Coordinates of C-alpha atoms in Angstrom, one line a residue:
M1 CA -2.0 -5.2 -21.1
A2 CA -1.7 -3.7 -17.6
E3 CA -3.0 -6.9 -15.9
Y4 CA -0.1 -9.0 -17.3
G5 CA 2.4 -6.3 -16.2
Y6 CA 0.9 -6.5 -12.7
L7 CA 1.0 -10.3 -12.8
K8 CA 4.7 -10.4 -13.8
S9 CA 5.8 -8.0 -11.1
F10 CA 3.6 -9.7 -8.5
V11 CA 5.1 -13.1 -9.3
A12 CA 8.7 -11.7 -9.2
L13 CA 8.1 -10.3 -5.7
L14 CA 6.3 -13.4 -4.4
M15 CA 8.5 -16.0 -6.1
P16 CA 11.9 -14.6 -6.9
G17 CA 13.6 -16.4 -9.8
L18 CA 10.4 -17.4 -11.6
E19 CA 9.9 -15.6 -14.8
L20 CA 6.6 -15.7 -16.6
N21 CA 6.5 -16.3 -20.3
E22 CA 4.3 -17.8 -23.1
N23 CA 5.4 -21.3 -22.1
N24 CA 4.1 -21.2 -18.6
T25 CA 1.3 -18.6 -18.7
E26 CA -2.0 -18.6 -20.5
C27 CA -4.0 -15.4 -21.0
G28 CA -7.8 -15.6 -21.1
E29 CA -10.9 -15.0 -19.2
S30 CA -12.6 -16.5 -16.2
P31 CA -9.9 -16.3 -14.7
D32 CA -7.6 -13.8 -16.4
F33 CA -4.5 -16.1 -16.4
V34 CA -3.5 -19.7 -15.8
V35 CA 0.1 -20.1 -14.7
N36 CA 1.8 -23.5 -14.7
L37 CA 3.8 -23.8 -11.4
E38 CA 5.6 -27.1 -10.6
N39 CA 3.1 -29.1 -12.7
R40 CA 0.1 -27.4 -11.1
R41 CA -2.3 -25.2 -13.0
I42 CA -2.9 -22.0 -11.0
G43 CA -5.8 -19.8 -12.1
V44 CA -5.1 -16.1 -11.3
E45 CA -7.8 -13.4 -11.3
I46 CA -6.5 -9.8 -11.2
T47 CA -8.8 -7.1 -10.0
D48 CA -8.2 -3.4 -9.3
H49 CA -9.1 -1.8 -6.0
Y50 CA -10.9 1.5 -6.0
S51 CA -11.6 3.5 -2.8
D52 CA -14.8 5.5 -2.0
D53 CA -15.1 9.2 -2.6
I54 CA -15.3 10.1 1.1
D55 CA -13.2 9.0 4.1
V56 CA -14.4 6.9 7.0
N57 CA -15.5 10.1 8.8
G58 CA -17.7 11.2 5.9
R59 CA -15.3 14.0 4.9
P60 CA -14.5 14.4 1.2
R61 CA -11.1 12.8 0.4
Q62 CA -10.0 16.0 -1.5
A63 CA -10.1 17.9 1.8
T64 CA -7.9 15.4 3.5
E65 CA -5.5 15.5 0.6
A66 CA -5.3 19.3 0.7
D67 CA -4.5 19.3 4.5
W68 CA -1.7 16.8 4.0
E69 CA -0.2 18.5 0.9
S70 CA 0.0 21.8 2.7
L71 CA 1.9 20.2 5.6
R72 CA 4.1 18.1 3.2
E73 CA 5.1 21.2 1.2
A74 CA 6.1 23.0 4.4
I75 CA 8.1 20.0 5.7
M76 CA 9.9 19.5 2.4
D77 CA 10.8 23.1 2.1
R78 CA 12.7 22.8 5.4
V79 CA 14.1 19.3 4.7
W80 CA 15.5 20.1 1.3
R81 CA 17.3 23.2 2.8
D82 CA 18.9 21.0 5.4
S83 CA 22.3 19.5 4.4
V84 CA 21.9 16.6 6.7
L85 CA 18.3 15.6 5.8
E86 CA 18.1 16.7 2.1
K87 CA 18.6 13.2 0.7
T88 CA 16.4 11.1 3.0
E89 CA 13.2 9.1 2.6
G90 CA 10.7 9.6 5.4
I91 CA 7.3 8.1 6.2
L92 CA 5.2 9.7 9.0
E93 CA 2.8 7.2 10.6
F94 CA -0.1 9.3 11.8
K95 CA -2.5 8.1 14.6
G96 CA -5.5 9.0 12.5
L97 CA -6.7 11.1 9.6
E98 CA -5.8 14.4 11.2
V99 CA -2.8 16.7 10.5
P100 CA -1.7 19.7 12.6
R101 CA -3.4 23.0 12.1
K102 CA -1.5 25.6 10.1
K103 CA -0.6 27.6 13.2
E104 CA 1.0 24.4 14.6
F105 CA 3.1 23.8 11.5
G106 CA 6.2 25.6 12.8
Q107 CA 6.5 23.7 16.1
F108 CA 5.5 20.4 14.4
I109 CA 8.2 20.7 11.7
E110 CA 10.8 21.8 14.2
E111 CA 10.2 18.8 16.4
L112 CA 10.2 16.6 13.2
I113 CA 13.6 17.9 12.1
Q114 CA 15.0 17.3 15.6
L115 CA 13.7 13.7 15.6
A116 CA 15.0 13.0 12.1
R117 CA 18.5 14.2 12.9
A118 CA 18.5 12.1 16.1
M119 CA 17.4 9.0 14.1
L120 CA 20.2 9.5 11.6
R121 CA 22.8 9.9 14.3
S122 CA 21.6 6.7 16.1
H123 CA 21.2 4.8 12.8
H124 CA 17.6 4.0 13.6
D125 CA 15.2 3.5 10.7
V126 CA 12.1 3.5 12.8
S127 CA 11.4 5.5 15.9
G128 CA 8.4 5.9 18.3
I129 CA 7.5 9.3 19.6
N130 CA 8.4 10.1 23.2
E131 CA 7.5 13.1 25.5
E132 CA 10.5 15.0 24.1
Y133 CA 8.4 15.8 21.1
P134 CA 4.9 16.8 22.5
L135 CA 3.3 17.9 19.2
L136 CA 4.6 15.0 17.3
K137 CA 3.3 12.7 20.0
R138 CA -0.2 14.2 19.7
Y139 CA -0.4 13.3 16.0
L140 CA 2.1 10.5 15.2
V141 CA 2.6 6.9 16.2
R142 CA 6.1 6.6 14.8
M143 CA 8.4 7.8 12.1
H144 CA 10.4 5.8 9.4
L145 CA 13.5 7.4 8.0
K146 CA 16.4 6.2 5.8
S147 CA 19.1 7.8 3.6
A148 CA 18.4 8.1 -0.1
E149 CA 20.5 8.7 -3.2
C150 CA 18.3 11.5 -4.4
F151 CA 15.7 14.1 -3.3
I152 CA 12.5 12.3 -2.3
S153 CA 9.4 13.8 -1.0
W154 CA 8.4 12.4 2.4
T155 CA 5.1 10.6 2.7
W156 CA 2.6 9.4 5.3
N157 CA 0.6 6.3 6.0
Y158 CA -2.4 7.6 4.1
D159 CA -0.6 9.1 1.1
S160 CA -1.3 9.4 -2.6
G161 CA -4.6 11.3 -2.2
W162 CA -6.5 8.7 -0.3
V163 CA -7.3 8.1 3.4
G164 CA -6.8 4.4 4.1
L165 CA -8.5 1.0 3.6
T166 CA -11.8 0.1 5.1
E167 CA -13.3 -3.4 5.4
E168 CA -16.4 -2.2 3.5
E169 CA -14.3 -1.1 0.5
L170 CA -12.3 -4.4 0.4
I171 CA -15.5 -6.4 0.7
K172 CA -16.9 -4.4 -2.3
T173 CA -13.8 -5.2 -4.4
I174 CA -13.6 -8.9 -3.4
G175 CA -17.3 -9.6 -3.3
R176 CA -17.7 -9.1 -7.1
K177 CA -15.0 -11.7 -7.8
T178 CA -16.2 -14.3 -5.3
T179 CA -19.6 -14.3 -7.0
L180 CA -18.1 -14.6 -10.5
A181 CA -15.6 -17.3 -9.4
D182 CA -18.4 -19.8 -9.0
N183 CA -18.6 -20.0 -12.8
Y184 CA -14.9 -20.1 -13.6
R185 CA -13.4 -22.9 -15.6
A186 CA -12.8 -26.1 -13.6
D187 CA -9.5 -27.3 -15.2
M188 CA -7.3 -25.8 -12.5
D189 CA -5.6 -27.1 -9.4
E190 CA -5.9 -23.8 -7.5
L191 CA -7.6 -20.4 -7.9
W192 CA -5.9 -17.2 -6.7
L193 CA -7.3 -13.7 -6.4
V194 CA -4.9 -10.8 -6.7
V195 CA -6.3 -7.4 -5.6
V196 CA -4.1 -4.6 -7.0
E197 CA -3.5 -1.2 -5.5
G198 CA -2.3 0.6 -8.6
Y199 CA -0.8 4.0 -9.2
K200 CA -4.0 6.0 -9.4
I201 CA -5.1 8.3 -6.6
S202 CA -8.5 6.5 -6.4
Q203 CA -6.8 3.1 -5.9
G204 CA -5.0 4.0 -2.7
M205 CA -5.2 1.8 0.4
G206 CA -2.7 3.3 2.8
L207 CA 0.5 1.9 4.2
F208 CA 1.2 -0.8 6.8
L209 CA -2.0 -2.6 6.1
E210 CA -1.1 -5.4 8.5
R211 CA -2.6 -3.2 11.3
Y212 CA -6.0 -3.5 9.7
L213 CA -6.2 -6.7 7.8
E214 CA -6.0 -9.0 10.8
G215 CA -9.2 -7.5 12.1
F216 CA -11.2 -7.8 8.9
E217 CA -13.2 -10.8 10.0
R218 CA -15.9 -10.4 7.3
V219 CA -13.3 -10.3 4.6
D220 CA -11.8 -13.5 6.0
R221 CA -15.2 -15.2 6.1
L222 CA -16.0 -14.1 2.5
L223 CA -12.8 -15.5 1.2
S224 CA -13.1 -18.7 3.2
E225 CA -16.5 -19.4 1.7
S226 CA -15.3 -18.7 -1.9
R227 CA -13.6 -20.8 -4.5
F228 CA -10.3 -18.9 -4.0
E229 CA -7.7 -21.0 -2.2
R230 CA -5.4 -18.0 -1.8
A231 CA -5.9 -14.2 -2.0
F232 CA -3.4 -11.4 -2.2
I233 CA -3.3 -7.7 -1.8
Y234 CA -0.6 -6.4 -4.1
Q235 CA 0.5 -2.8 -3.5
Y236 CA 2.3 -2.3 -6.7
M237 CA 3.7 1.2 -6.1
H238 CA 5.1 0.1 -2.8
G239 CA 6.4 -3.4 -3.7
V240 CA 4.4 -5.1 -1.0
V241 CA 2.2 -8.2 -1.1
Y242 CA -0.2 -9.4 1.7
C243 CA -1.0 -13.1 1.5
W244 CA -4.2 -14.7 2.7
P245 CA -4.9 -16.8 4.7
G246 CA -3.1 -15.0 7.5
W247 CA -2.2 -11.9 5.6
T248 CA 1.5 -12.5 5.8
K249 CA 3.5 -9.6 4.5
V250 CA 6.1 -10.0 1.7
G251 CA 8.3 -7.0 0.8
Q252 CA 8.9 -3.6 2.4
E253 CA 7.4 -0.3 1.4
K254 CA 9.2 1.5 -1.4
L255 CA 8.3 3.4 -4.6
T256 CA 8.0 1.6 -8.0
E257 CA 7.8 3.0 -11.5
T258 CA 4.4 3.1 -13.2
I259 CA 3.7 0.2 -15.6
K260 CA 3.8 1.5 -19.1
G261 CA 0.5 1.3 -20.9
S262 CA -1.5 1.5 -17.7
S263 CA -4.4 3.8 -17.7

């Protein structure tokens, strides 16, 4: 059952040391689970997030994917032939949903390689973009880079075939559950909602969601008026949880293995 797998990994990230088992977890419906935590019965509803078919500019998501994949292939061809950078993990944080044109690839990648080497020399995991890298500065906000033990394809803040989270999409995901929650069983001390970004392309939200969530006033109002005392966005593939109220971030972006049995 994929939902239980998500619940276990979510709890392990949010509450290290607590292991769910048949003695402290009930499976059912309305909500999906009831977890006994410190003599309190916590109802937990798990729901998957799915993004729309077009991006916020009305452009088909597949077109945005193709632009990025072309650039990523060119970047990794250069990175994996570089003895200094070949085993690194990089995240490019773009200003918006626009990548360089193909005729700009050469200069963009050259500046990127120079910046990446400078970051490794200075032992900086995160770097803003200054005037020394004019083409990077046109497209990027910052770059994240760290050493890895294997060959890892670099990513961007809209990766996995999607183009970021919008408030309308999140309202669509949450709204269904806030309506149903009015009829959930009453024998619980708290009710939690966990919105899962899974491993499928259509589930993607983007990275570094803290930049967006704080401004989602309609989402905040929707949750405040619902039965849910707490709500969470769980980015399973990245090992990150955002906790409402306040959207506090737990964890740091990384890659996680797919849950077996998920579909």
